[in-house]
mmCIF file of C-alpha atoms and ligand atoms in Angstrom:
data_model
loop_
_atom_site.group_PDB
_atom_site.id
_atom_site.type_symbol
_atom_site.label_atom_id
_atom_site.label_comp_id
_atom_site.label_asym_id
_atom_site.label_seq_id
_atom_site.Cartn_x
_atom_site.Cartn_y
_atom_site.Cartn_z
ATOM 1 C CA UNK X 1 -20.194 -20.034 -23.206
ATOM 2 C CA UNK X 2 -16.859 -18.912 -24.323
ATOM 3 C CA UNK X 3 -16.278 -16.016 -26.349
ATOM 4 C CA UNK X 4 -14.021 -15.753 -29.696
ATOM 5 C CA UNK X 5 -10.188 -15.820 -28.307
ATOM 6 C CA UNK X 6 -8.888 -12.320 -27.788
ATOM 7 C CA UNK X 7 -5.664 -11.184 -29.716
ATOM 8 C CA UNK X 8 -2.315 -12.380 -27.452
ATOM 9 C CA UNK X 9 -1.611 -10.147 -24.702
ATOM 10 C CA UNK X 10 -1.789 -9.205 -21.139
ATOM 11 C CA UNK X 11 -5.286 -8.416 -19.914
ATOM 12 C CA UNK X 12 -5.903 -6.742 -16.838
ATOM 13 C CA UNK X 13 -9.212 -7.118 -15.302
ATOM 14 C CA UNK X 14 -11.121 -5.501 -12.225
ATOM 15 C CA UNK X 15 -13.559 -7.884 -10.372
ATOM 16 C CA UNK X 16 -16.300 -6.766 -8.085
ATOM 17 C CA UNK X 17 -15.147 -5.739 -4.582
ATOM 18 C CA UNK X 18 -18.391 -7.348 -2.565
ATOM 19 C CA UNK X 19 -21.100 -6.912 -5.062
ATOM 20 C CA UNK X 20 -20.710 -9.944 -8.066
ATOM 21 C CA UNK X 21 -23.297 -7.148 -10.033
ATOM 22 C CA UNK X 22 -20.428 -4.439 -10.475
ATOM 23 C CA UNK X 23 -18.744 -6.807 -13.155
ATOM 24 C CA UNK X 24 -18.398 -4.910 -16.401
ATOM 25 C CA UNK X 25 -20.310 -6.697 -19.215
ATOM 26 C CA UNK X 26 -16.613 -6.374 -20.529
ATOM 27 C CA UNK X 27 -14.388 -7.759 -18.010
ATOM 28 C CA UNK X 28 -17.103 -10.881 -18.146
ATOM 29 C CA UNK X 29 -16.501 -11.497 -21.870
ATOM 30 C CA UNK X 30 -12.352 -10.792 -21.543
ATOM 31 C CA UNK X 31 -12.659 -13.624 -18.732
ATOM 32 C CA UNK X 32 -14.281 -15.946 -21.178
ATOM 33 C CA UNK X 33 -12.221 -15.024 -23.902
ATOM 34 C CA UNK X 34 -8.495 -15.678 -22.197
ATOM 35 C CA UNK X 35 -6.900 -18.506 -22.182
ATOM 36 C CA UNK X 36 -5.371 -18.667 -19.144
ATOM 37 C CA UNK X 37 -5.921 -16.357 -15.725
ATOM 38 C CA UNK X 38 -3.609 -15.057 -13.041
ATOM 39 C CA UNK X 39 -5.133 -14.861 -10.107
ATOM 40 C CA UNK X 40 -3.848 -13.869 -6.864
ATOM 41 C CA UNK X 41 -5.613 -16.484 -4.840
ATOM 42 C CA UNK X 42 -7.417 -19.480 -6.856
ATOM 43 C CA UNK X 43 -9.984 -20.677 -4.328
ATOM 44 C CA UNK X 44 -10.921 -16.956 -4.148
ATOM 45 C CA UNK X 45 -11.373 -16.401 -7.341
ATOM 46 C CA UNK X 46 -12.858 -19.631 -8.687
ATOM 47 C CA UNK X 47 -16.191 -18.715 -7.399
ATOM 48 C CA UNK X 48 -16.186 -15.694 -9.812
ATOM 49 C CA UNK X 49 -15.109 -17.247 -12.605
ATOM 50 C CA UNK X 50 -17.786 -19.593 -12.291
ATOM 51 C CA UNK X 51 -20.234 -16.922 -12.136
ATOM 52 C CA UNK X 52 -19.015 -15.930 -15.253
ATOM 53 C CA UNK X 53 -18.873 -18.664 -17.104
ATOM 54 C CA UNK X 54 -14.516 -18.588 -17.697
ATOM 55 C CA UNK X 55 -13.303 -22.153 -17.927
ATOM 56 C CA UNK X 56 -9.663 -20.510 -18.802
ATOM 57 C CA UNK X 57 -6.963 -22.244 -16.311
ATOM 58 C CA UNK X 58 -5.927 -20.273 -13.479
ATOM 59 C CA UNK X 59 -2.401 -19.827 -12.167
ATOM 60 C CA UNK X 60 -1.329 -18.101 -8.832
ATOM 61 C CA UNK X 61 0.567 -14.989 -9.652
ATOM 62 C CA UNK X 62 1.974 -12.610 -6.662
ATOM 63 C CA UNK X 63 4.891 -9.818 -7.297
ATOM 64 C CA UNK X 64 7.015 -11.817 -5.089
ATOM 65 C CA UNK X 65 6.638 -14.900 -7.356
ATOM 66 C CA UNK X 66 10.418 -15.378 -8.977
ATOM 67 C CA UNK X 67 11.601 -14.118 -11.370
ATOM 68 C CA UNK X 68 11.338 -17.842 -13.633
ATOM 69 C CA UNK X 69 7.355 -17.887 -12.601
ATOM 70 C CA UNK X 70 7.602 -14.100 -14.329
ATOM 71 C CA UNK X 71 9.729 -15.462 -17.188
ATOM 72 C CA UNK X 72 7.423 -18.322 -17.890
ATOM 73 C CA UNK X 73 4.076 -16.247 -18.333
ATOM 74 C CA UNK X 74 6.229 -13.636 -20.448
ATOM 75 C CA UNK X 75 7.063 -16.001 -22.777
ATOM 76 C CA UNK X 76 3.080 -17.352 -22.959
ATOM 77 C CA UNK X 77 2.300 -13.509 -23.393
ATOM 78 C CA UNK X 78 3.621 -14.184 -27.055
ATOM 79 C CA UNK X 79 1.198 -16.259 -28.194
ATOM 80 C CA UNK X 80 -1.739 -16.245 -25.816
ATOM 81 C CA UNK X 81 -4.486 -13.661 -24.235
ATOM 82 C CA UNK X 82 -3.647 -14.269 -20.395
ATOM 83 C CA UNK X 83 -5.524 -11.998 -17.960
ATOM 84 C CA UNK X 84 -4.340 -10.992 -14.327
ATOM 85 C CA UNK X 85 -7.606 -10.504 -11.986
ATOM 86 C CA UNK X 86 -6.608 -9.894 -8.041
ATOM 87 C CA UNK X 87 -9.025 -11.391 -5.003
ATOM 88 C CA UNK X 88 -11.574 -8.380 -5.642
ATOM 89 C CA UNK X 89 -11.049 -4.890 -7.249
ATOM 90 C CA UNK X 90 -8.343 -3.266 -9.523
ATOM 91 C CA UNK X 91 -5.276 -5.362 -9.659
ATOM 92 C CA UNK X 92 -2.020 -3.458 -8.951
ATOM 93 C CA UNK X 93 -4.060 -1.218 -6.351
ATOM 94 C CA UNK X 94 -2.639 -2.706 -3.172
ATOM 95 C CA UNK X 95 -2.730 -6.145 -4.989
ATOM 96 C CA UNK X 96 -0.181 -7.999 -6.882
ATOM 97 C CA UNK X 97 0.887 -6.505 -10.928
ATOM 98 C CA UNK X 98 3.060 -3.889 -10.972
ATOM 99 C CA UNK X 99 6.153 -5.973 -11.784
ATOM 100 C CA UNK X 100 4.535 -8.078 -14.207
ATOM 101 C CA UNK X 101 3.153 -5.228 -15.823
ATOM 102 C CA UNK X 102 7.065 -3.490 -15.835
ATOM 103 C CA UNK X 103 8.419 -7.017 -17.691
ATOM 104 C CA UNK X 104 5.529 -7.057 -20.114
ATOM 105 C CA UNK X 105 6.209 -3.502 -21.216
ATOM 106 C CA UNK X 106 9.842 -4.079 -21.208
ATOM 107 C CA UNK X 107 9.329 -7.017 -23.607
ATOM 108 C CA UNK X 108 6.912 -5.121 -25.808
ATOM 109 C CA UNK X 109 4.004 -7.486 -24.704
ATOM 110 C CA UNK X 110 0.567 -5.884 -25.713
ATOM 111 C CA UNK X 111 -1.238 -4.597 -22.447
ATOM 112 C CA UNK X 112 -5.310 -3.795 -21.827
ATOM 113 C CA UNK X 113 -6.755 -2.386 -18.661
ATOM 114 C CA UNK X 114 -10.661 -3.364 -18.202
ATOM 115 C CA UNK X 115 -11.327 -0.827 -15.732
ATOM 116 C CA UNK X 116 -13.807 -1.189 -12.903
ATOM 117 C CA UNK X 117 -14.469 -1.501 -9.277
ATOM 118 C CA UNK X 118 -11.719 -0.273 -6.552
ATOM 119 C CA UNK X 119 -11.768 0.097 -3.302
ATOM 120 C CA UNK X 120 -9.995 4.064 -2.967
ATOM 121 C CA UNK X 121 -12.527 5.274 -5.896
ATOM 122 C CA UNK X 122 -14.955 4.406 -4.176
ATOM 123 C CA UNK X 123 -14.653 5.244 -0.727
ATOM 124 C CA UNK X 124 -14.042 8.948 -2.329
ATOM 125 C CA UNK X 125 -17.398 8.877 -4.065
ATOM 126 C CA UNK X 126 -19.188 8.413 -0.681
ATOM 127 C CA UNK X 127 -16.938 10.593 2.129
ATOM 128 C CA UNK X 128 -17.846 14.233 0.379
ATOM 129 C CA UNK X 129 -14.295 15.471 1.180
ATOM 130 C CA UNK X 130 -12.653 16.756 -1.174
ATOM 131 C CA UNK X 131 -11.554 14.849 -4.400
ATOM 132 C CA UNK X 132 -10.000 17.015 -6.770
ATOM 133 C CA UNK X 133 -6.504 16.424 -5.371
ATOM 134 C CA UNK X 134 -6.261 12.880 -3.557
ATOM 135 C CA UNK X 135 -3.079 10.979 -2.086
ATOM 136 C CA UNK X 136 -4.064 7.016 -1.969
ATOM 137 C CA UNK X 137 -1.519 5.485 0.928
ATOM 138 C CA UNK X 138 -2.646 1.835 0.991
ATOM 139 C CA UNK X 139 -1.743 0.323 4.053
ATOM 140 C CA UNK X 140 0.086 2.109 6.889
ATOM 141 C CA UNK X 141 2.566 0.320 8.439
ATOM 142 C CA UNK X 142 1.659 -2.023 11.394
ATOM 143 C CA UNK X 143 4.121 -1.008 13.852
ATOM 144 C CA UNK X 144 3.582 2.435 15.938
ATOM 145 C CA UNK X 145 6.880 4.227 15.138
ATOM 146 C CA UNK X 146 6.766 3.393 11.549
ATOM 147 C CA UNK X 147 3.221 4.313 10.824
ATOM 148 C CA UNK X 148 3.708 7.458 12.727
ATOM 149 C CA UNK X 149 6.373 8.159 10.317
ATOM 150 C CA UNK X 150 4.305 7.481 7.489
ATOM 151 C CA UNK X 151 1.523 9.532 8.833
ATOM 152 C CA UNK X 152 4.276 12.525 9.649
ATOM 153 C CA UNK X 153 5.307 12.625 5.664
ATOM 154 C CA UNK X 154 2.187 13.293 4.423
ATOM 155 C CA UNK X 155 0.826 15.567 7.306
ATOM 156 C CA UNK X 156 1.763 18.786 4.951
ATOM 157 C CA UNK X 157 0.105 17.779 1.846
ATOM 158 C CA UNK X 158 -2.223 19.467 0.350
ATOM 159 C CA UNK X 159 -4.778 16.600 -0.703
ATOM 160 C CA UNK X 160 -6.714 14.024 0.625
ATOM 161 C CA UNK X 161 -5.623 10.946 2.091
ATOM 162 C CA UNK X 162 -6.855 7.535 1.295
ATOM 163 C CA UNK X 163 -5.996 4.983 3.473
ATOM 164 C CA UNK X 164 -7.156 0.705 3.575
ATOM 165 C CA UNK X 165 -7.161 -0.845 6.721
ATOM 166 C CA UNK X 166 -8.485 -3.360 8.926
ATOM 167 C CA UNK X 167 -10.968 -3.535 11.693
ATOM 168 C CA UNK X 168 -9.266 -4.779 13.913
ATOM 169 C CA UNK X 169 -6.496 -1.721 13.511
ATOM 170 C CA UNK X 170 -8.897 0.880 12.801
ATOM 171 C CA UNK X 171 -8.975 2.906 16.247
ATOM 172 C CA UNK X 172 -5.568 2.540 16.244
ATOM 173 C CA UNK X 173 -4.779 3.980 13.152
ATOM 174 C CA UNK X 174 -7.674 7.103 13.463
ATOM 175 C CA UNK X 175 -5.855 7.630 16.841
ATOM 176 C CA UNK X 176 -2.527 7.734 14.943
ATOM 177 C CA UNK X 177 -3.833 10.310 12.167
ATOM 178 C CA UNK X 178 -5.606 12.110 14.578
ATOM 179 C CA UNK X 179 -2.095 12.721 16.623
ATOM 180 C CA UNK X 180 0.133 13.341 13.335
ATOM 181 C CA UNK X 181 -2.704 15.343 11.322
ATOM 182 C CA UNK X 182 -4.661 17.634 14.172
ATOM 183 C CA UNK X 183 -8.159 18.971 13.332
ATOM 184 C CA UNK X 184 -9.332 17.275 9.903
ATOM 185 C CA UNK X 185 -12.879 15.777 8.419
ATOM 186 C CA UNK X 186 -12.439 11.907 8.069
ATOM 187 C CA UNK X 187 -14.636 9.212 6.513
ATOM 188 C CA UNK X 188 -14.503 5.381 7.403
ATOM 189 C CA UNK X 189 -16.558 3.835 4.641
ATOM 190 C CA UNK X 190 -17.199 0.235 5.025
ATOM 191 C CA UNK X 191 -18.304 -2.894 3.438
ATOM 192 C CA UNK X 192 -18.744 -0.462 0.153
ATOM 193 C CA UNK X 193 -20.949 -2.583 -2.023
ATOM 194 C CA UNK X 194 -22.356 -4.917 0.195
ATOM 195 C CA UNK X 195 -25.301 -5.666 2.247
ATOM 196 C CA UNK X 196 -23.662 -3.817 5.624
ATOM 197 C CA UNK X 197 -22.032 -1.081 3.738
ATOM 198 C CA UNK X 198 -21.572 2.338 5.816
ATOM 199 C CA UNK X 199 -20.395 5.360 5.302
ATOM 200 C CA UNK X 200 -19.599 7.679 8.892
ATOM 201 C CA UNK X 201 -18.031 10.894 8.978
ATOM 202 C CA UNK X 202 -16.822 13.398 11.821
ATOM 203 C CA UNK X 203 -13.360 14.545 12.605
ATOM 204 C CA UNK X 204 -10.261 12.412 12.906
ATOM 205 C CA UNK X 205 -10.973 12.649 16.581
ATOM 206 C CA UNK X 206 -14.508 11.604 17.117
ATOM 207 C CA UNK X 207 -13.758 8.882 15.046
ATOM 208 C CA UNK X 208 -11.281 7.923 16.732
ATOM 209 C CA UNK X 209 -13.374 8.044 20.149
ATOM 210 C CA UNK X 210 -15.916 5.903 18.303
ATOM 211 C CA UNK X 211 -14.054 3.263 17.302
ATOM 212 C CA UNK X 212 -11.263 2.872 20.512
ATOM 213 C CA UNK X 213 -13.204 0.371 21.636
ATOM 214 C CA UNK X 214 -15.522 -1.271 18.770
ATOM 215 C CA UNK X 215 -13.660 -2.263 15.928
ATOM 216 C CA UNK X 216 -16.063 -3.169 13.351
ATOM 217 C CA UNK X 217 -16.198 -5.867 10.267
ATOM 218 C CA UNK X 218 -15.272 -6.150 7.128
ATOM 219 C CA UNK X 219 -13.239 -4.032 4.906
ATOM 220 C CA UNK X 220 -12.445 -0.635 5.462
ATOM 221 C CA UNK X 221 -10.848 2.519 3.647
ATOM 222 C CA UNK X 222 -10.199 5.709 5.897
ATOM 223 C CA UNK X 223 -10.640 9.117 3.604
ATOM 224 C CA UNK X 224 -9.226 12.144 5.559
ATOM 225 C CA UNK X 225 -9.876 15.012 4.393
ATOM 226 C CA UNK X 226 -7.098 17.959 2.933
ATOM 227 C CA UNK X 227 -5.400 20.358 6.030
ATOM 228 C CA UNK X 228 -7.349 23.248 6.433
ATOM 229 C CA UNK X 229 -6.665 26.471 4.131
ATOM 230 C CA UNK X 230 -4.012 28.663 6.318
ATOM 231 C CA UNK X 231 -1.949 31.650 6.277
ATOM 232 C CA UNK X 232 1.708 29.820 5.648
ATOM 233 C CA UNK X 233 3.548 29.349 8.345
ATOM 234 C CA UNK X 234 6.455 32.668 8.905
ATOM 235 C CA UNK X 235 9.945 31.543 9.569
ATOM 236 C CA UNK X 236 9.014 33.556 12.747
ATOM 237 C CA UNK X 237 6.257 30.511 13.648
ATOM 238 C CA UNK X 238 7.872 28.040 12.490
ATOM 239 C CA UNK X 239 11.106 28.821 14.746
ATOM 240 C CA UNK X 240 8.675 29.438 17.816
ATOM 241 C CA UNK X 241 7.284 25.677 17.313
ATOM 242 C CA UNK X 242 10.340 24.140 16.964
ATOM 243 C CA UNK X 243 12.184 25.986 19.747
ATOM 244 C CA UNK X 244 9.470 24.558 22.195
ATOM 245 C CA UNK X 245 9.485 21.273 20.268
ATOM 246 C CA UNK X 246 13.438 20.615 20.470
ATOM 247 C CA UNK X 247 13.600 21.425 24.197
ATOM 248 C CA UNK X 248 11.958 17.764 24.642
ATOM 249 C CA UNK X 249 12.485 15.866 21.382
ATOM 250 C CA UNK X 250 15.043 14.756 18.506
ATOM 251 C CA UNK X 251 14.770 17.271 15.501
ATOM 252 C CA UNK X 252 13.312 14.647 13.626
ATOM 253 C CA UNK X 253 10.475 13.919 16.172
ATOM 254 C CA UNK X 254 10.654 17.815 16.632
ATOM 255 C CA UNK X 255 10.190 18.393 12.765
ATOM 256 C CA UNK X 256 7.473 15.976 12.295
ATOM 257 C CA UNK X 257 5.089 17.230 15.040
ATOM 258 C CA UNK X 258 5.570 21.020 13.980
ATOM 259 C CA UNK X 259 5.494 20.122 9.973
ATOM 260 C CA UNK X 260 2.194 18.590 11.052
ATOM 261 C CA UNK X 261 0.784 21.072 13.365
ATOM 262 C CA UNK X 262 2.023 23.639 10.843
ATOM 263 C CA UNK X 263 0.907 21.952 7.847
ATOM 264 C CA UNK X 264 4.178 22.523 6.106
ATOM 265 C CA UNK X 265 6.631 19.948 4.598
ATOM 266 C CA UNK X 266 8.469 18.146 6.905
ATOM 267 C CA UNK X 267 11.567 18.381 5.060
ATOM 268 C CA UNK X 268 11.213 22.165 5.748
ATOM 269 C CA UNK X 269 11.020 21.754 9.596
ATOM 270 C CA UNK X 270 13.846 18.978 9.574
ATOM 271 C CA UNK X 271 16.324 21.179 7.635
ATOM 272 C CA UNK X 272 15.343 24.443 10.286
ATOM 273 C CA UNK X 273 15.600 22.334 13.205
ATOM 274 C CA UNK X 274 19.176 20.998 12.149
ATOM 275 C CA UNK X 275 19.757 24.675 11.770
ATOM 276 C CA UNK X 276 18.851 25.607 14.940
ATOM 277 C CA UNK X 277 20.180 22.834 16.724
ATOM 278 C CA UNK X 278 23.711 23.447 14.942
ATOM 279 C CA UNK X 279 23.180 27.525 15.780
ATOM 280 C CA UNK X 280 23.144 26.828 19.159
ATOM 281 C CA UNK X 281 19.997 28.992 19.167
ATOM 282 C CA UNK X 282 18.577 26.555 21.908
ATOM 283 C CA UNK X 283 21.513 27.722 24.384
HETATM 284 N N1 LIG W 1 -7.220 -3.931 -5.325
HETATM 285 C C1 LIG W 1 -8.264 -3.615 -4.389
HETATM 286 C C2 LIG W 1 -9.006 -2.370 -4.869
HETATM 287 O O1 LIG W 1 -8.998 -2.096 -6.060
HETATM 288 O O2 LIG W 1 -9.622 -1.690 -4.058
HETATM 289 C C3 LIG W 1 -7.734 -3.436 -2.982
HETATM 290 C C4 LIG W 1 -7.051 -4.641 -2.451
HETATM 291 S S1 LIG W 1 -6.449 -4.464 -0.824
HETATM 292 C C5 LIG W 1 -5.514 -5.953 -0.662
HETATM 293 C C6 LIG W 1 -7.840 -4.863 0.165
HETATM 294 C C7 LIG W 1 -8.316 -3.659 0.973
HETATM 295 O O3 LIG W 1 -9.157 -2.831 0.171
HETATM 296 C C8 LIG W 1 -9.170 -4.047 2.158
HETATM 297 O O4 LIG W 1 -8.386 -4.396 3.286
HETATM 298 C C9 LIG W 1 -9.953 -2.766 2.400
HETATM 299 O O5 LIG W 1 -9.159 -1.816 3.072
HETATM 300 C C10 LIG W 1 -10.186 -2.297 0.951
HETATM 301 N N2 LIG W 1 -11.471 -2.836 0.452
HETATM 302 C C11 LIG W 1 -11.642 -3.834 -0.438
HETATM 303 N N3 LIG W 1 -12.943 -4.046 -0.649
HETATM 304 C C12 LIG W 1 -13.608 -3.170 0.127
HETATM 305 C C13 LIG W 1 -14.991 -2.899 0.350
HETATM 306 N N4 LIG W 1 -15.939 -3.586 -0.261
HETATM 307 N N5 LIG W 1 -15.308 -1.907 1.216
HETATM 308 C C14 LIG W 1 -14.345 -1.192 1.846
HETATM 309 N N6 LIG W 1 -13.047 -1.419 1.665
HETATM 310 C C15 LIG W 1 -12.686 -2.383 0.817
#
């Protein structure tokens, strides 16, 4: 069942990401037609090459392999069609790639994309919040502090935010966007593809209320939908805010909750609370 060899070259392929049905007639014959495939985890992704009929051999590729795992498949790139698949979507999208990708450009390696199924894409296509400017995040950060951070530099852009994330973390993390973003229109789409897959909307808020206590299965991308369209904040407001802000906090902690409930840049807040801090206007 394999197909003529492709022409040498690096190969990157998108698998399904639940449904085996959403593999592109294309990426089936590329996986055929390899001779060898990188795969981010080879138990995972034996039962799809099966399904496909690839008999190619697989090797485990992550970014963090070294740099003489790198070297090796560069120097097979010469002479052979190799293609990098990931456990399930678009690899390089959260998934190992990017620094393969960099060396194989860098040594003039030929490079195809078979687009297909990811994760971000899709969740988009089902929330109904706005698309036309998007920010994807992958994951937040685990620990409190840090993904509060995270959430406070992007509370001022203009776009919506795309977000993966676990169950078991989900109420925590709607909680967290809820506190560093305010009022906004959220999606938690779930299981996309599959038999359970879900799609339930409402504001950061409600969501999460509904999931504090009910984390649910599977996989899970959070869309959150763009600040809402407002008069820009006057120097006047913005010094109000942070006034009340900096009699409690650090400017940075300061900046981050009025750049949020402002929905301007932090960087804007930061620099006027140093400002004001340094003015003594707090006195
Ligand atoms: N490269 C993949 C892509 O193109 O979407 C993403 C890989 S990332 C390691 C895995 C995360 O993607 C999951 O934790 C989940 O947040 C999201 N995801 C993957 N498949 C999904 C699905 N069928 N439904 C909802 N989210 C999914």
């Amino acid at each position: 069942m394999n197909e003529t060899p492709l022409a040498p070259g690096l190969y990157i392929v998108a698998t399904p990401i639940g449904n085996l049905g959403d593999l592109s007639v294309r990426a089936g014959a590329t996986l055929r037609g390899v001779e060898r495939i990188l795969a981010e985890d080879k138990r995972v992704s034996a039962k799809l090459l099966k399904h496909v009929g690839a008999t190619a051999p697989m090797t485990a590729y992550h970014d963090h392999s070294d740099e003489g795992v790198r070297d090796r498949i560069l120097a097979e790139l010469g002479s052979k069609a190799i293609a990098l698949i990931c456990d399930a979507g678009t690899p390089l999208i959260s998934d190992p790639g990017y620094k393969l990708v960099r060396a194989a450009r860098a040594a003039g390696v030929s490079i195809h994309t078979i687009p297909g199924p990811c994760a971000a894409v899709a969740a988009l296509t089902l929330a109904g919040l706005p698309t036309d400017r998007f920010l994807f995040l992958g994951f937040l950060p685990a620990k409190a502090r840090a993904r509060s951070e995270a959430i406070a530099e992007v509370a001022g852009v203009r776009a919506s935010l795309v977000l993966y994330e676990s169950g078991p973390r989900l109420g925590e993390a709607l909680a967290a966007l809820a506190e560093g973003l305010g009022h906004r229109g959220a999606a938690v789409a779930r299981e996309i593809s599959k038999l359970h897959e879900e799609c339930v909307t409402g504001t950061l808020a409600d969501l999460a209320t509904r999931y504090a206590d009910a984390p649910p299965r599977g996989e899970i991308v959070i869309v959150v939908g763009p600040p809402p369209e407002r008069i820009a904040a006057s120097d006047d407001d913005l010094d109000t805010a942070l006034i009340a802000a900096l009699a409690s906090q650090s400017p940075s902690r300061a900046a981050a909750e009025v750049a949020a409930a402002l929905s301007i840049p932090r960087k804007r807040a930061y620099a006027r609370a140093l400002e004001l801090v340094e003015g003594d206007a707090l006195a």
